[in-house]
mmCIF file with all atom_site columns, C-alpha atoms in Angstrom:
data_model
loop_
_atom_site.group_PDB
_atom_site.id
_atom_site.type_symbol
_atom_site.label_atom_id
_atom_site.label_alt_id
_atom_site.label_comp_id
_atom_site.label_asym_id
_atom_site.label_entity_id
_atom_site.label_seq_id
_atom_site.pdbx_PDB_ins_code
_atom_site.Cartn_x
_atom_site.Cartn_y
_atom_site.Cartn_z
_atom_site.occupancy
_atom_site.B_iso_or_equiv
_atom_site.pdbx_formal_charge
_atom_site.auth_seq_id
_atom_site.auth_comp_id
_atom_site.auth_asym_id
_atom_site.auth_atom_id
_atom_site.pdbx_PDB_model_num
ATOM 1   C CA . MET A 1 1   ? 0.571   0.094   0.135   1.00 95.00 ? 12  MET A CA 1
ATOM 2   C CA . PHE A 1 2   ? 1.258   3.384   -0.689  1.00 98.00 ? 13  PHE A CA 1
ATOM 3   C CA . GLU A 1 3   ? -0.141  6.293   1.392   1.00 98.00 ? 14  GLU A CA 1
ATOM 4   C CA . ILE A 1 4   ? 0.532   10.177  1.729   1.00 98.00 ? 15  ILE A CA 1
ATOM 5   C CA . SER A 1 5   ? 0.314   11.779  5.044   1.00 98.00 ? 16  SER A CA 1
ATOM 6   C CA . SER A 1 6   ? 0.459   15.326  6.061   1.00 98.00 ? 17  SER A CA 1
ATOM 7   C CA . SER A 1 7   ? 1.365   14.675  9.604   1.00 97.00 ? 18  SER A CA 1
ATOM 8   C CA . SER A 1 8   ? 4.370   12.800  11.088  1.00 97.00 ? 19  SER A CA 1
ATOM 9   C CA . ILE A 1 9   ? 4.878   9.414   9.820   1.00 97.00 ? 20  ILE A CA 1
ATOM 10  C CA . GLU A 1 10  ? 7.093   8.530   12.578  1.00 97.00 ? 21  GLU A CA 1
ATOM 11  C CA . GLU A 1 11  ? 4.032   6.355   14.215  1.00 96.00 ? 22  GLU A CA 1
ATOM 12  C CA . TYR A 1 12  ? 4.647   3.645   10.976  1.00 95.00 ? 23  TYR A CA 1
ATOM 13  C CA . LYS A 1 13  ? 7.434   2.485   11.816  1.00 93.00 ? 24  LYS A CA 1
ATOM 14  C CA . SER A 1 14  ? 6.017   0.515   14.951  1.00 92.00 ? 25  SER A CA 1
ATOM 15  C CA . LYS A 1 15  ? 3.600   -0.848  12.540  1.00 90.00 ? 26  LYS A CA 1
ATOM 16  C CA . SER A 1 16  ? 4.222   -4.794  12.316  1.00 89.00 ? 27  SER A CA 1
ATOM 17  C CA . PHE A 1 17  ? 4.500   -5.929  8.556   1.00 93.00 ? 28  PHE A CA 1
ATOM 18  C CA . VAL A 1 18  ? 6.182   -9.421  10.287  1.00 93.00 ? 29  VAL A CA 1
ATOM 19  C CA . THR A 1 19  ? 4.730   -12.772 9.286   1.00 94.00 ? 30  THR A CA 1
ATOM 20  C CA . PRO A 1 20  ? 6.342   -16.245 10.359  1.00 96.00 ? 31  PRO A CA 1
ATOM 21  C CA . GLU A 1 21  ? 7.507   -16.884 7.007   1.00 96.00 ? 32  GLU A CA 1
ATOM 22  C CA . CYS A 1 22  ? 9.391   -13.660 6.969   1.00 96.00 ? 33  CYS A CA 1
ATOM 23  C CA . GLY A 1 23  ? 13.166  -13.925 7.578   1.00 97.00 ? 34  GLY A CA 1
ATOM 24  C CA . GLY A 1 24  ? 14.221  -10.583 5.902   1.00 97.00 ? 35  GLY A CA 1
ATOM 25  C CA . VAL A 1 25  ? 12.624  -7.262  6.853   1.00 96.00 ? 36  VAL A CA 1
ATOM 26  C CA . VAL A 1 26  ? 14.512  -3.813  5.117   1.00 97.00 ? 37  VAL A CA 1
ATOM 27  C CA . THR A 1 27  ? 13.191  -0.604  5.663   1.00 97.00 ? 38  THR A CA 1
ATOM 28  C CA . PHE A 1 28  ? 14.172  2.832   4.431   1.00 98.00 ? 39  PHE A CA 1
ATOM 29  C CA . GLU A 1 29  ? 13.978  5.879   5.823   1.00 97.00 ? 40  GLU A CA 1
ATOM 30  C CA . GLY A 1 30  ? 14.536  9.059   3.998   1.00 97.00 ? 41  GLY A CA 1
ATOM 31  C CA . ARG A 1 31  ? 14.725  12.340  5.995   1.00 97.00 ? 42  ARG A CA 1
ATOM 32  C CA . VAL A 1 32  ? 15.564  16.065  6.048   1.00 96.00 ? 43  VAL A CA 1
ATOM 33  C CA . ARG A 1 33  ? 18.970  16.875  5.156   1.00 94.00 ? 44  ARG A CA 1
ATOM 34  C CA . ASN A 1 34  ? 20.786  20.200  6.702   1.00 95.00 ? 45  ASN A CA 1
ATOM 35  C CA . HIS A 1 35  ? 22.095  20.468  3.308   1.00 93.00 ? 46  HIS A CA 1
ATOM 36  C CA . ASN A 1 36  ? 22.261  20.332  -0.985  1.00 91.00 ? 47  ASN A CA 1
ATOM 37  C CA . GLU A 1 37  ? 24.556  21.324  -3.818  1.00 88.00 ? 48  GLU A CA 1
ATOM 38  C CA . GLY A 1 38  ? 26.573  23.197  -1.228  1.00 90.00 ? 49  GLY A CA 1
ATOM 39  C CA . GLN A 1 39  ? 23.503  25.507  0.626   1.00 91.00 ? 50  GLN A CA 1
ATOM 40  C CA . THR A 1 40  ? 22.295  24.861  3.966   1.00 95.00 ? 51  THR A CA 1
ATOM 41  C CA . VAL A 1 41  ? 18.863  23.751  4.172   1.00 95.00 ? 52  VAL A CA 1
ATOM 42  C CA . GLU A 1 42  ? 17.132  24.810  7.076   1.00 96.00 ? 53  GLU A CA 1
ATOM 43  C CA . SER A 1 43  ? 13.544  23.336  6.107   1.00 96.00 ? 54  SER A CA 1
ATOM 44  C CA . LEU A 1 44  ? 11.595  21.438  3.029   1.00 96.00 ? 55  LEU A CA 1
ATOM 45  C CA . GLU A 1 45  ? 8.091   21.911  1.817   1.00 97.00 ? 56  GLU A CA 1
ATOM 46  C CA . TYR A 1 46  ? 6.247   18.894  0.079   1.00 98.00 ? 57  TYR A CA 1
ATOM 47  C CA . GLU A 1 47  ? 3.692   19.379  -2.117  1.00 98.00 ? 58  GLU A CA 1
ATOM 48  C CA . ALA A 1 48  ? 1.613   15.710  -3.752  1.00 98.00 ? 59  ALA A CA 1
ATOM 49  C CA . TYR A 1 49  ? -0.761  15.716  -6.112  1.00 98.00 ? 60  TYR A CA 1
ATOM 50  C CA . SER A 1 50  ? -2.717  13.032  -4.543  1.00 97.00 ? 61  SER A CA 1
ATOM 51  C CA . GLY A 1 51  ? -4.639  11.796  -7.035  1.00 95.00 ? 62  GLY A CA 1
ATOM 52  C CA . LEU A 1 52  ? -2.296  11.051  -9.233  1.00 97.00 ? 63  LEU A CA 1
ATOM 53  C CA . ALA A 1 53  ? 0.261   10.123  -6.350  1.00 98.00 ? 64  ALA A CA 1
ATOM 54  C CA . LEU A 1 54  ? -1.625  7.510   -5.155  1.00 98.00 ? 65  LEU A CA 1
ATOM 55  C CA . LYS A 1 55  ? -1.740  5.783   -8.468  1.00 97.00 ? 66  LYS A CA 1
ATOM 56  C CA . GLU A 1 56  ? 1.405   6.053   -9.392  1.00 97.00 ? 67  GLU A CA 1
ATOM 57  C CA . GLY A 1 57  ? 2.881   4.567   -5.959  1.00 98.00 ? 68  GLY A CA 1
ATOM 58  C CA . GLU A 1 58  ? 0.418   1.859   -5.850  1.00 98.00 ? 69  GLU A CA 1
ATOM 59  C CA . LYS A 1 59  ? 2.071   0.923   -9.288  1.00 98.00 ? 70  LYS A CA 1
ATOM 60  C CA . ILE A 1 60  ? 5.202   1.188   -8.274  1.00 98.00 ? 71  ILE A CA 1
ATOM 61  C CA . LEU A 1 61  ? 4.171   -1.460  -5.516  1.00 98.00 ? 72  LEU A CA 1
ATOM 62  C CA . GLU A 1 62  ? 2.839   -3.622  -8.048  1.00 98.00 ? 73  GLU A CA 1
ATOM 63  C CA . GLN A 1 63  ? 5.842   -3.937  -9.774  1.00 98.00 ? 74  GLN A CA 1
ATOM 64  C CA . VAL A 1 64  ? 8.186   -4.598  -7.250  1.00 98.00 ? 75  VAL A CA 1
ATOM 65  C CA . ARG A 1 65  ? 6.029   -7.594  -6.172  1.00 97.00 ? 76  ARG A CA 1
ATOM 66  C CA . GLU A 1 66  ? 5.830   -8.365  -9.869  1.00 98.00 ? 77  GLU A CA 1
ATOM 67  C CA . LYS A 1 67  ? 10.052  -7.870  -10.002 1.00 98.00 ? 78  LYS A CA 1
ATOM 68  C CA . PHE A 1 68  ? 11.299  -9.639  -6.880  1.00 98.00 ? 79  PHE A CA 1
ATOM 69  C CA . ASP A 1 69  ? 10.344  -12.471 -4.616  1.00 98.00 ? 80  ASP A CA 1
ATOM 70  C CA . ILE A 1 70  ? 8.911   -10.311 -1.598  1.00 98.00 ? 81  ILE A CA 1
ATOM 71  C CA . LEU A 1 71  ? 6.095   -11.001 0.950   1.00 98.00 ? 82  LEU A CA 1
ATOM 72  C CA . ASP A 1 72  ? 4.976   -7.534  1.577   1.00 97.00 ? 83  ASP A CA 1
ATOM 73  C CA . ALA A 1 73  ? 5.820   -3.689  0.665   1.00 98.00 ? 84  ALA A CA 1
ATOM 74  C CA . PHE A 1 74  ? 4.547   -0.518  1.772   1.00 98.00 ? 85  PHE A CA 1
ATOM 75  C CA . CYS A 1 75  ? 5.490   3.262   1.243   1.00 98.00 ? 86  CYS A CA 1
ATOM 76  C CA . VAL A 1 76  ? 4.463   6.352   2.912   1.00 98.00 ? 87  VAL A CA 1
ATOM 77  C CA . HIS A 1 77  ? 5.018   9.851   1.726   1.00 98.00 ? 88  HIS A CA 1
ATOM 78  C CA . ARG A 1 78  ? 5.096   13.112  4.002   1.00 98.00 ? 89  ARG A CA 1
ATOM 79  C CA . VAL A 1 79  ? 3.474   16.238  2.650   1.00 98.00 ? 90  VAL A CA 1
ATOM 80  C CA . GLY A 1 80  ? 4.073   19.893  4.480   1.00 98.00 ? 91  GLY A CA 1
ATOM 81  C CA . HIS A 1 81  ? 6.620   21.888  5.834   1.00 98.00 ? 92  HIS A CA 1
ATOM 82  C CA . LEU A 1 82  ? 9.135   19.611  7.470   1.00 98.00 ? 93  LEU A CA 1
ATOM 83  C CA . GLN A 1 83  ? 11.980  20.515  9.412   1.00 97.00 ? 94  GLN A CA 1
ATOM 84  C CA . ILE A 1 84  ? 16.180  19.048  9.105   1.00 97.00 ? 95  ILE A CA 1
ATOM 85  C CA . GLY A 1 85  ? 15.435  15.653  10.283  1.00 97.00 ? 96  GLY A CA 1
ATOM 86  C CA . ASP A 1 86  ? 12.036  14.991  9.903   1.00 98.00 ? 97  ASP A CA 1
ATOM 87  C CA . LEU A 1 87  ? 10.909  11.802  8.240   1.00 98.00 ? 98  LEU A CA 1
ATOM 88  C CA . ALA A 1 88  ? 9.974   12.341  4.654   1.00 98.00 ? 99  ALA A CA 1
ATOM 89  C CA . VAL A 1 89  ? 9.419   9.438   3.205   1.00 98.00 ? 100 VAL A CA 1
ATOM 90  C CA . TRP A 1 90  ? 9.337   5.383   5.057   1.00 98.00 ? 101 TRP A CA 1
ATOM 91  C CA . ILE A 1 91  ? 9.674   2.570   3.127   1.00 98.00 ? 102 ILE A CA 1
ATOM 92  C CA . ILE A 1 92  ? 9.076   -1.655  4.294   1.00 98.00 ? 103 ILE A CA 1
ATOM 93  C CA . ALA A 1 93  ? 9.972   -4.494  1.965   1.00 98.00 ? 104 ALA A CA 1
ATOM 94  C CA . THR A 1 94  ? 10.194  -7.987  3.728   1.00 98.00 ? 105 THR A CA 1
ATOM 95  C CA . SER A 1 95  ? 10.778  -11.725 2.560   1.00 98.00 ? 106 SER A CA 1
ATOM 96  C CA . LYS A 1 96  ? 11.489  -14.635 2.901   1.00 98.00 ? 107 LYS A CA 1
ATOM 97  C CA . HIS A 1 97  ? 15.331  -14.267 2.437   1.00 96.00 ? 108 HIS A CA 1
ATOM 98  C CA . ARG A 1 98  ? 16.822  -10.883 2.707   1.00 96.00 ? 109 ARG A CA 1
ATOM 99  C CA . ARG A 1 99  ? 18.415  -9.959  -0.673  1.00 97.00 ? 110 ARG A CA 1
ATOM 100 C CA . GLU A 1 100 ? 15.059  -9.944  -2.092  1.00 97.00 ? 111 GLU A CA 1
ATOM 101 C CA . ALA A 1 101 ? 13.776  -7.115  0.175   1.00 98.00 ? 112 ALA A CA 1
ATOM 102 C CA . PHE A 1 102 ? 16.659  -5.462  0.167   1.00 98.00 ? 113 PHE A CA 1
ATOM 103 C CA . ARG A 1 103 ? 17.060  -4.890  -3.375  1.00 98.00 ? 114 ARG A CA 1
ATOM 104 C CA . ALA A 1 104 ? 12.854  -4.309  -3.309  1.00 98.00 ? 115 ALA A CA 1
ATOM 105 C CA . CYS A 1 105 ? 13.221  -1.474  -0.904  1.00 98.00 ? 116 CYS A CA 1
ATOM 106 C CA . GLU A 1 106 ? 15.896  -0.016  -3.206  1.00 98.00 ? 117 GLU A CA 1
ATOM 107 C CA . PHE A 1 107 ? 13.344  -0.278  -6.127  1.00 98.00 ? 118 PHE A CA 1
ATOM 108 C CA . ILE A 1 108 ? 10.672  1.549   -4.547  1.00 98.00 ? 119 ILE A CA 1
ATOM 109 C CA . ILE A 1 109 ? 12.331  4.639   -3.566  1.00 97.00 ? 120 ILE A CA 1
ATOM 110 C CA . ASP A 1 110 ? 14.280  4.991   -6.962  1.00 97.00 ? 121 ASP A CA 1
ATOM 111 C CA . GLU A 1 111 ? 10.945  4.813   -8.631  1.00 97.00 ? 122 GLU A CA 1
ATOM 112 C CA . VAL A 1 112 ? 8.982   7.056   -6.068  1.00 97.00 ? 123 VAL A CA 1
ATOM 113 C CA . LYS A 1 113 ? 12.011  10.153  -7.158  1.00 95.00 ? 124 LYS A CA 1
ATOM 114 C CA . LYS A 1 114 ? 10.870  9.448   -10.897 1.00 94.00 ? 125 LYS A CA 1
ATOM 115 C CA . THR A 1 115 ? 7.608   8.922   -10.968 1.00 93.00 ? 126 THR A CA 1
ATOM 116 C CA . VAL A 1 116 ? 5.234   10.197  -8.164  1.00 97.00 ? 127 VAL A CA 1
ATOM 117 C CA . PRO A 1 117 ? 4.357   13.821  -8.780  1.00 97.00 ? 128 PRO A CA 1
ATOM 118 C CA . ILE A 1 118 ? 5.534   15.335  -5.623  1.00 98.00 ? 129 ILE A CA 1
ATOM 119 C CA . TRP A 1 119 ? 7.811   18.095  -5.170  1.00 97.00 ? 130 TRP A CA 1
ATOM 120 C CA . LYS A 1 120 ? 9.734   19.666  -2.870  1.00 96.00 ? 131 LYS A CA 1
ATOM 121 C CA . LYS A 1 121 ? 10.561  23.238  -2.189  1.00 96.00 ? 132 LYS A CA 1
ATOM 122 C CA . GLU A 1 122 ? 13.936  24.310  0.042   1.00 96.00 ? 133 GLU A CA 1
ATOM 123 C CA . HIS A 1 123 ? 14.369  26.731  2.203   1.00 96.00 ? 134 HIS A CA 1
ATOM 124 C CA . TYR A 1 124 ? 17.710  28.310  3.161   1.00 96.00 ? 135 TYR A CA 1
ATOM 125 C CA . ALA A 1 125 ? 19.445  29.614  6.137   1.00 93.00 ? 136 ALA A CA 1
ATOM 126 C CA . ASP A 1 126 ? 21.170  32.363  3.651   1.00 94.00 ? 137 ASP A CA 1
ATOM 127 C CA . LYS A 1 127 ? 17.967  34.526  3.345   1.00 92.00 ? 138 LYS A CA 1
ATOM 128 C CA . SER A 1 128 ? 19.747  36.302  0.365   1.00 94.00 ? 139 SER A CA 1
ATOM 129 C CA . ILE A 1 129 ? 19.295  33.226  -1.942  1.00 93.00 ? 140 ILE A CA 1
ATOM 130 C CA . ASP A 1 130 ? 15.136  32.354  -2.589  1.00 94.00 ? 141 ASP A CA 1
ATOM 131 C CA . SER A 1 131 ? 13.829  29.324  -1.918  1.00 95.00 ? 142 SER A CA 1
ATOM 132 C CA . LYS A 1 132 ? 13.095  27.179  -4.981  1.00 93.00 ? 143 LYS A CA 1
ATOM 133 C CA . TRP A 1 133 ? 11.818  23.605  -6.179  1.00 95.00 ? 144 TRP A CA 1
ATOM 134 C CA . VAL A 1 134 ? 13.983  21.463  -6.385  1.00 92.00 ? 145 VAL A CA 1
ATOM 135 C CA . PHE A 1 135 ? 14.330  18.522  -8.934  1.00 82.00 ? 146 PHE A CA 1
ATOM 136 C CA . CYS A 1 136 ? 16.489  16.120  -10.780 1.00 67.00 ? 147 CYS A CA 1
ATOM 137 C CA . THR A 1 137 ? 16.474  17.030  -14.313 1.00 54.00 ? 148 THR A CA 1
ATOM 138 C CA . GLU A 1 138 ? 17.896  14.056  -15.998 1.00 47.00 ? 149 GLU A CA 1
ATOM 139 C CA . GLU A 1 139 ? 15.114  11.387  -13.768 1.00 49.00 ? 150 GLU A CA 1
ATOM 140 C CA . HIS A 1 140 ? 12.193  13.620  -15.005 1.00 48.00 ? 151 HIS A CA 1
ATOM 141 C CA . HIS A 1 141 ? 13.331  12.807  -18.885 1.00 45.00 ? 152 HIS A CA 1
ATOM 142 C CA . HIS A 1 142 ? 13.161  8.929   -19.159 1.00 39.00 ? 153 HIS A CA 1
ATOM 143 C CA . MET B 2 1   ? -14.899 24.575  -24.065 1.00 96.00 ? 16  MET B CA 1
ATOM 144 C CA . LYS B 2 2   ? -14.678 24.706  -19.933 1.00 98.00 ? 17  LYS B CA 1
ATOM 145 C CA . ILE B 2 3   ? -11.561 22.665  -18.428 1.00 98.00 ? 18  ILE B CA 1
ATOM 146 C CA . ASN B 2 4   ? -10.452 22.667  -15.209 1.00 98.00 ? 19  ASN B CA 1
ATOM 147 C CA . ILE B 2 5   ? -6.978  23.392  -14.299 1.00 98.00 ? 20  ILE B CA 1
ATOM 148 C CA . LYS B 2 6   ? -5.355  22.262  -11.223 1.00 98.00 ? 21  LYS B CA 1
ATOM 149 C CA . TYR B 2 7   ? -2.010  24.071  -10.562 1.00 98.00 ? 22  TYR B CA 1
ATOM 150 C CA . PHE B 2 8   ? 0.997   22.732  -8.101  1.00 98.00 ? 23  PHE B CA 1
ATOM 151 C CA . ALA B 2 9   ? 4.471   24.051  -7.277  1.00 97.00 ? 24  ALA B CA 1
ATOM 152 C CA . ALA B 2 10  ? 5.876   25.964  -8.806  1.00 96.00 ? 25  ALA B CA 1
ATOM 153 C CA . LEU B 2 11  ? 3.223   26.367  -11.295 1.00 98.00 ? 26  LEU B CA 1
ATOM 154 C CA . ARG B 2 12  ? 0.861   27.186  -8.846  1.00 98.00 ? 27  ARG B CA 1
ATOM 155 C CA . GLU B 2 13  ? 3.127   29.626  -7.329  1.00 97.00 ? 28  GLU B CA 1
ATOM 156 C CA . GLN B 2 14  ? 3.645   31.673  -10.333 1.00 97.00 ? 29  GLN B CA 1
ATOM 157 C CA . ALA B 2 15  ? 0.068   31.120  -11.507 1.00 98.00 ? 30  ALA B CA 1
ATOM 158 C CA . ASN B 2 16  ? -1.384  32.466  -8.006  1.00 98.00 ? 31  ASN B CA 1
ATOM 159 C CA . LYS B 2 17  ? -3.903  29.923  -8.013  1.00 98.00 ? 32  LYS B CA 1
ATOM 160 C CA . SER B 2 18  ? -4.345  26.332  -7.099  1.00 97.00 ? 33  SER B CA 1
ATOM 161 C CA . GLU B 2 19  ? -6.905  25.780  -9.258  1.00 98.00 ? 34  GLU B CA 1
ATOM 162 C CA . GLU B 2 20  ? -9.248  27.697  -11.820 1.00 98.00 ? 35  GLU B CA 1
ATOM 163 C CA . ILE B 2 21  ? -11.926 26.827  -14.836 1.00 98.00 ? 36  ILE B CA 1
ATOM 164 C CA . ILE B 2 22  ? -10.988 28.067  -18.157 1.00 98.00 ? 37  ILE B CA 1
ATOM 165 C CA . ASP B 2 23  ? -12.582 29.036  -21.305 1.00 97.00 ? 38  ASP B CA 1
ATOM 166 C CA . THR B 2 24  ? -10.748 27.991  -24.117 1.00 97.00 ? 39  THR B CA 1
ATOM 167 C CA . THR B 2 25  ? -11.023 27.354  -28.335 1.00 96.00 ? 40  THR B CA 1
ATOM 168 C CA . TYR B 2 26  ? -7.876  25.035  -27.907 1.00 97.00 ? 41  TYR B CA 1
ATOM 169 C CA . SER B 2 27  ? -8.759  21.278  -27.331 1.00 97.00 ? 42  SER B CA 1
ATOM 170 C CA . THR B 2 28  ? -5.220  19.798  -26.272 1.00 98.00 ? 43  THR B CA 1
ATOM 171 C CA . PRO B 2 29  ? -3.135  20.327  -23.309 1.00 98.00 ? 44  PRO B CA 1
ATOM 172 C CA . GLY B 2 30  ? -0.183  21.234  -25.395 1.00 98.00 ? 45  GLY B CA 1
ATOM 173 C CA . ASP B 2 31  ? -1.662  24.201  -26.711 1.00 98.00 ? 46  ASP B CA 1
ATOM 174 C CA . ILE B 2 32  ? -3.151  25.422  -23.246 1.00 98.00 ? 47  ILE B CA 1
ATOM 175 C CA . TYR B 2 33  ? -0.214  25.247  -21.556 1.00 98.00 ? 48  TYR B CA 1
ATOM 176 C CA . THR B 2 34  ? 1.547   27.671  -24.605 1.00 97.00 ? 49  THR B CA 1
ATOM 177 C CA . GLU B 2 35  ? -1.561  29.819  -23.658 1.00 97.00 ? 50  GLU B CA 1
ATOM 178 C CA . LEU B 2 36  ? -1.413  29.477  -20.155 1.00 98.00 ? 51  LEU B CA 1
ATOM 179 C CA . LYS B 2 37  ? 2.220   30.131  -20.499 1.00 97.00 ? 52  LYS B CA 1
ATOM 180 C CA . SER B 2 38  ? 1.995   33.419  -21.808 1.00 97.00 ? 53  SER B CA 1
ATOM 181 C CA . LYS B 2 39  ? -0.621  34.607  -19.251 1.00 97.00 ? 54  LYS B CA 1
ATOM 182 C CA . TYR B 2 40  ? 0.989   33.352  -16.456 1.00 98.00 ? 55  TYR B CA 1
ATOM 183 C CA . ASN B 2 41  ? 4.743   33.540  -17.769 1.00 97.00 ? 56  ASN B CA 1
ATOM 184 C CA . PHE B 2 42  ? 5.435   30.036  -16.676 1.00 97.00 ? 57  PHE B CA 1
ATOM 185 C CA . SER B 2 43  ? 9.442   29.384  -16.152 1.00 95.00 ? 58  SER B CA 1
ATOM 186 C CA . LEU B 2 44  ? 9.064   25.910  -17.434 1.00 96.00 ? 59  LEU B CA 1
ATOM 187 C CA . ASN B 2 45  ? 9.063   25.134  -20.727 1.00 96.00 ? 60  ASN B CA 1
ATOM 188 C CA . VAL B 2 46  ? 6.318   22.405  -22.080 1.00 96.00 ? 61  VAL B CA 1
ATOM 189 C CA . ASP B 2 47  ? 8.960   20.184  -22.712 1.00 96.00 ? 62  ASP B CA 1
ATOM 190 C CA . GLU B 2 48  ? 9.833   20.073  -19.307 1.00 95.00 ? 63  GLU B CA 1
ATOM 191 C CA . LEU B 2 49  ? 6.608   18.857  -17.781 1.00 97.00 ? 64  LEU B CA 1
ATOM 192 C CA . LYS B 2 50  ? 4.376   15.815  -18.251 1.00 97.00 ? 65  LYS B CA 1
ATOM 193 C CA . VAL B 2 51  ? 0.427   16.099  -18.802 1.00 98.00 ? 66  VAL B CA 1
ATOM 194 C CA . ALA B 2 52  ? -2.359  14.482  -16.655 1.00 98.00 ? 67  ALA B CA 1
ATOM 195 C CA . VAL B 2 53  ? -5.725  14.052  -17.651 1.00 98.00 ? 68  VAL B CA 1
ATOM 196 C CA . ASN B 2 54  ? -8.393  13.376  -15.170 1.00 97.00 ? 69  ASN B CA 1
ATOM 197 C CA . ASP B 2 55  ? -5.722  11.961  -12.843 1.00 96.00 ? 70  ASP B CA 1
ATOM 198 C CA . CYS B 2 56  ? -4.112  9.661   -15.343 1.00 95.00 ? 71  CYS B CA 1
ATOM 199 C CA . TYR B 2 57  ? -0.623  10.630  -17.171 1.00 95.00 ? 72  TYR B CA 1
ATOM 200 C CA . GLU B 2 58  ? -1.571  11.162  -21.231 1.00 97.00 ? 73  GLU B CA 1
ATOM 201 C CA . ASP B 2 59  ? 0.306   12.795  -24.016 1.00 98.00 ? 74  ASP B CA 1
ATOM 202 C CA . PHE B 2 60  ? 0.162   17.056  -24.939 1.00 98.00 ? 75  PHE B CA 1
ATOM 203 C CA . ASP B 2 61  ? -1.782  15.938  -27.900 1.00 98.00 ? 76  ASP B CA 1
ATOM 204 C CA . TYR B 2 62  ? -4.519  14.481  -26.132 1.00 98.00 ? 77  TYR B CA 1
ATOM 205 C CA . GLU B 2 63  ? -8.123  15.352  -27.393 1.00 98.00 ? 78  GLU B CA 1
ATOM 206 C CA . LEU B 2 64  ? -10.153 17.316  -24.204 1.00 98.00 ? 79  LEU B CA 1
ATOM 207 C CA . LYS B 2 65  ? -13.426 16.984  -23.417 1.00 98.00 ? 80  LYS B CA 1
ATOM 208 C CA . GLU B 2 66  ? -15.779 19.736  -21.973 1.00 97.00 ? 81  GLU B CA 1
ATOM 209 C CA . MET B 2 67  ? -14.638 19.751  -18.295 1.00 97.00 ? 82  MET B CA 1
ATOM 210 C CA . ASP B 2 68  ? -11.592 17.406  -18.221 1.00 98.00 ? 83  ASP B CA 1
ATOM 211 C CA . THR B 2 69  ? -9.178  18.117  -15.718 1.00 98.00 ? 84  THR B CA 1
ATOM 212 C CA . ILE B 2 70  ? -5.815  19.016  -16.561 1.00 98.00 ? 85  ILE B CA 1
ATOM 213 C CA . VAL B 2 71  ? -2.522  19.252  -14.228 1.00 98.00 ? 86  VAL B CA 1
ATOM 214 C CA . PHE B 2 72  ? 0.533   20.335  -15.868 1.00 98.00 ? 87  PHE B CA 1
ATOM 215 C CA . ILE B 2 73  ? 3.337   18.149  -13.954 1.00 97.00 ? 88  ILE B CA 1
ATOM 216 C CA . PRO B 2 74  ? 6.628   20.020  -13.272 1.00 97.00 ? 89  PRO B CA 1
ATOM 217 C CA . PRO B 2 75  ? 9.893   17.721  -12.841 1.00 95.00 ? 90  PRO B CA 1
ATOM 218 C CA . VAL B 2 76  ? 8.897   15.596  -9.668  1.00 95.00 ? 91  VAL B CA 1
ATOM 219 C CA . ALA B 2 77  ? 10.783  15.522  -6.302  1.00 92.00 ? 92  ALA B CA 1
ATOM 220 C CA . GLY B 2 78  ? 10.188  12.888  -4.328  1.00 89.00 ? 93  GLY B CA 1
ATOM 221 C CA . GLY B 2 79  ? 12.207  11.047  -1.614  1.00 89.00 ? 94  GLY B CA 1
#
């Protein structure tokens, strides 16, 4: 399942996805970092086009189930104004053997960055620099 | 033809609104973006965008119908 949340997603970390046949559990936490491309970042604003983001997110989770031998996969993405250290995205993949869960988890975060309509605006410590919407150009054209 | 447009991120800020209904003589997202780009002075060129119609990715030459909802999608940056 893919979710978007406008409040803290820390509590998802205590949700149990573990079943008796599960031998490997891999989680990924994406957190707000205090720097980007040489600038000190003070905070990040995330915005999502939910109607499409949820559909694209579910598509990624369907793909990951087809590609890898996993038991379960889940991803939640935060929106709103986040501070340094805040959890922006949380992913879990479970499998019988560890390798598939590692691969699945990495696949999900890579694809989320490419296809899910979520944007982020960086606010900088240096107030002479305007806040800006950032993106990775080469990932948008694939 | 009336078309519903939703704006996000940089386009929302430049249009200074998150949604509007426009009355247009154009029938494709590509032509409508050109019209809106000159109206709002959007900084993004059409080749930097993707477009969704009624919550599905479509091509810029998609034939629109009355009251379709279009979203022009700037380069994404989740994660």
